[in-house]
mmCIF file of C-alpha atoms in Angstrom:
data_model
loop_
_atom_site.group_PDB
_atom_site.id
_atom_site.type_symbol
_atom_site.label_atom_id
_atom_site.label_comp_id
_atom_site.label_asym_id
_atom_site.label_seq_id
_atom_site.Cartn_x
_atom_site.Cartn_y
_atom_site.Cartn_z
ATOM 1 C CA PRO A 1 100.154 108.469 102.267
ATOM 2 C CA PRO A 2 102.621 110.739 104.003
ATOM 3 C CA THR A 3 104.056 109.552 107.285
ATOM 4 C CA SER A 4 102.702 112.645 109.033
ATOM 5 C CA TYR A 5 99.113 111.306 108.813
ATOM 6 C CA LEU A 6 97.859 109.420 111.881
ATOM 7 C CA GLY A 7 101.328 108.752 113.214
ATOM 8 C CA GLY A 8 102.446 106.970 110.050
ATOM 9 C CA TRP A 9 100.082 103.998 110.423
ATOM 10 C CA PRO A 10 98.416 104.396 107.002
ATOM 11 C CA ALA A 11 101.843 104.536 105.335
ATOM 12 C CA PHE A 12 102.908 101.443 107.264
ATOM 13 C CA CYS A 13 99.793 99.489 106.256
ATOM 14 C CA VAL A 14 100.113 100.521 102.609
ATOM 15 C CA SER A 15 103.778 99.469 102.691
ATOM 16 C CA LEU A 16 102.816 96.051 104.048
ATOM 17 C CA GLY A 17 100.237 95.720 101.291
ATOM 18 C CA PHE A 18 102.815 96.523 98.609
ATOM 19 C CA ILE A 19 105.272 94.055 100.133
ATOM 20 C CA GLY A 20 102.569 91.393 100.073
ATOM 21 C CA MET A 21 101.717 92.123 96.443
ATOM 22 C CA CYS A 22 105.388 92.055 95.425
ATOM 23 C CA THR A 23 105.895 88.791 97.294
ATOM 24 C CA PHE A 24 102.899 87.255 95.530
ATOM 25 C CA LEU A 25 104.117 88.489 92.152
ATOM 26 C CA VAL A 26 107.645 87.151 92.666
ATOM 27 C CA GLY A 27 106.267 83.804 93.852
ATOM 28 C CA GLU A 28 104.007 83.459 90.833
ATOM 29 C CA LEU A 29 106.742 84.463 88.391
ATOM 30 C CA ALA A 30 109.177 82.032 90.026
ATOM 31 C CA SER A 31 106.604 79.246 89.792
ATOM 32 C CA LEU A 32 105.948 80.009 86.121
ATOM 33 C CA PHE A 33 109.672 80.175 85.388
ATOM 34 C CA GLY A 34 110.222 76.827 87.105
ATOM 35 C CA CYS A 35 107.353 75.307 85.139
ATOM 36 C CA VAL A 36 108.715 76.571 81.809
ATOM 37 C CA VAL A 37 112.288 75.482 82.517
ATOM 38 C CA GLY A 38 111.270 72.221 84.206
ATOM 39 C CA ILE A 39 112.658 72.952 87.674
ATOM 40 C CA PRO A 40 110.713 71.605 90.679
ATOM 41 C CA ASP A 41 108.867 74.168 92.782
ATOM 42 C CA ALA A 42 110.990 73.384 95.866
ATOM 43 C CA VAL A 43 114.240 74.203 94.049
ATOM 44 C CA THR A 44 112.798 77.345 92.483
ATOM 45 C CA ALA A 45 111.433 78.513 95.834
ATOM 46 C CA ILE A 46 114.751 78.019 97.598
ATOM 47 C CA THR A 47 116.649 79.833 94.855
ATOM 48 C CA VAL A 48 114.291 82.810 94.716
ATOM 49 C CA VAL A 49 114.139 83.074 98.510
ATOM 50 C CA ALA A 50 117.937 82.937 98.712
ATOM 51 C CA LEU A 51 118.271 85.690 96.126
ATOM 52 C CA GLY A 52 115.508 87.724 97.715
ATOM 53 C CA THR A 53 117.101 87.682 101.145
ATOM 54 C CA SER A 54 120.766 87.886 100.174
ATOM 55 C CA LEU A 55 120.844 90.343 97.293
ATOM 56 C CA PRO A 56 119.622 93.396 99.263
ATOM 57 C CA ASP A 57 122.105 92.535 102.026
ATOM 58 C CA THR A 58 124.876 92.411 99.444
ATOM 59 C CA PHE A 59 124.109 95.944 98.274
ATOM 60 C CA ALA A 60 123.797 97.193 101.861
ATOM 61 C CA SER A 61 127.152 95.639 102.766
ATOM 62 C CA ARG A 62 128.777 97.143 99.683
ATOM 63 C CA THR A 63 127.452 100.578 100.561
ATOM 64 C CA ALA A 64 128.609 100.195 104.161
ATOM 65 C CA ALA A 65 132.060 99.056 103.035
ATOM 66 C CA LEU A 66 132.447 101.997 100.667
ATOM 67 C CA ASN A 67 131.378 104.534 103.290
ATOM 68 C CA ASP A 68 133.444 103.164 106.199
ATOM 69 C CA ASP A 69 137.241 103.147 106.500
ATOM 70 C CA THR A 70 137.429 99.789 108.274
ATOM 71 C CA ALA A 71 134.349 98.057 106.778
ATOM 72 C CA ASP A 72 133.264 96.975 110.272
ATOM 73 C CA SER A 73 129.644 97.819 109.566
ATOM 74 C CA ALA A 74 129.702 95.701 106.400
ATOM 75 C CA ILE A 75 130.892 92.647 108.338
ATOM 76 C CA GLY A 76 128.304 93.319 111.033
ATOM 77 C CA ASN A 77 125.595 93.597 108.398
ATOM 78 C CA VAL A 78 126.537 90.297 106.778
ATOM 79 C CA THR A 79 126.736 88.475 110.103
ATOM 80 C CA GLY A 80 123.517 89.980 111.425
ATOM 81 C CA SER A 81 121.459 89.461 108.299
ATOM 82 C CA ASN A 82 122.544 85.856 107.888
ATOM 83 C CA SER A 83 121.809 85.160 111.551
ATOM 84 C CA VAL A 84 118.334 86.620 111.207
ATOM 85 C CA ASN A 85 117.731 84.652 108.012
ATOM 86 C CA VAL A 86 118.741 81.378 109.643
ATOM 87 C CA PHE A 87 117.234 81.803 113.085
ATOM 88 C CA LEU A 88 113.960 83.444 112.062
ATOM 89 C CA GLY A 89 113.577 81.890 108.623
ATOM 90 C CA LEU A 90 114.100 78.356 109.877
ATOM 91 C CA GLY A 91 113.466 78.552 113.594
ATOM 92 C CA LEU A 92 110.239 80.533 113.731
ATOM 93 C CA PRO A 93 108.174 78.228 111.461
ATOM 94 C CA TRP A 94 109.404 75.165 113.353
ATOM 95 C CA ILE A 95 108.569 76.736 116.720
ATOM 96 C CA VAL A 96 105.084 77.665 115.498
ATOM 97 C CA GLY A 97 104.565 74.157 114.112
ATOM 98 C CA SER A 98 105.815 72.529 117.307
ATOM 99 C CA LEU A 99 103.626 74.689 119.522
ATOM 100 C CA TYR A 100 100.610 74.049 117.319
ATOM 101 C CA HIS A 101 101.052 70.283 117.495
ATOM 102 C CA MET A 102 101.744 70.417 121.221
ATOM 103 C CA PHE A 103 98.520 72.289 122.008
ATOM 104 C CA ALA A 104 96.260 71.024 119.196
ATOM 105 C CA HIS A 105 95.503 67.756 121.040
ATOM 106 C CA THR A 106 95.677 65.760 117.843
ATOM 107 C CA GLY A 107 97.742 62.625 117.758
ATOM 108 C CA ASP A 108 100.495 62.192 120.302
ATOM 109 C CA GLY A 109 101.510 65.872 120.459
ATOM 110 C CA ARG A 110 104.788 65.425 118.594
ATOM 111 C CA TYR A 111 105.748 67.451 115.554
ATOM 112 C CA HIS A 112 106.454 64.813 112.926
ATOM 113 C CA VAL A 113 107.625 65.838 109.457
ATOM 114 C CA PRO A 114 107.914 63.080 106.880
ATOM 115 C CA ALA A 115 111.284 62.998 105.139
ATOM 116 C CA GLU A 116 109.770 62.911 101.656
ATOM 117 C CA GLY A 117 111.145 66.172 100.420
ATOM 118 C CA LEU A 118 111.674 69.808 101.163
ATOM 119 C CA GLY A 119 108.255 70.772 99.850
ATOM 120 C CA PHE A 120 106.550 69.013 102.757
ATOM 121 C CA THR A 121 108.330 70.896 105.543
#
C-alpha cells in the first residue's frame, strides 16, 4: 500500500511481513544447501548471516565512496554497521537470555550456556 494511507502503517506492516518471508526463505534454502553439501547447520547459518548483514553494507559503502570526495561516509558506514552487527547481534540475545534467567525463578538465576557448540547458544 502507498505510504500516504493511515500514516504509512500498512506499508510498514506489509514490509515487515515481506522481510519475514524473505528471512524464512533464505533460512530454508541455506539449510537445504547445507544438507546437500554436507555442511553443519551452525556453519551454514553463520555464513549466510554474515553475507546477509555484510553484503548490503558493502554496496552502501561503495555507493557512498563513489559519491563523496573524501569517502568519510563510507568509513562511517562500515564502522557503524559493524558496531550494530556486533553489539545488537550478539549483545541483545545475551541480555534477553540473562534477564529471562534472572527473573524466571528457575534454578539459581544464572545464565549458563553449555560449551557444546555454537548451535546451542
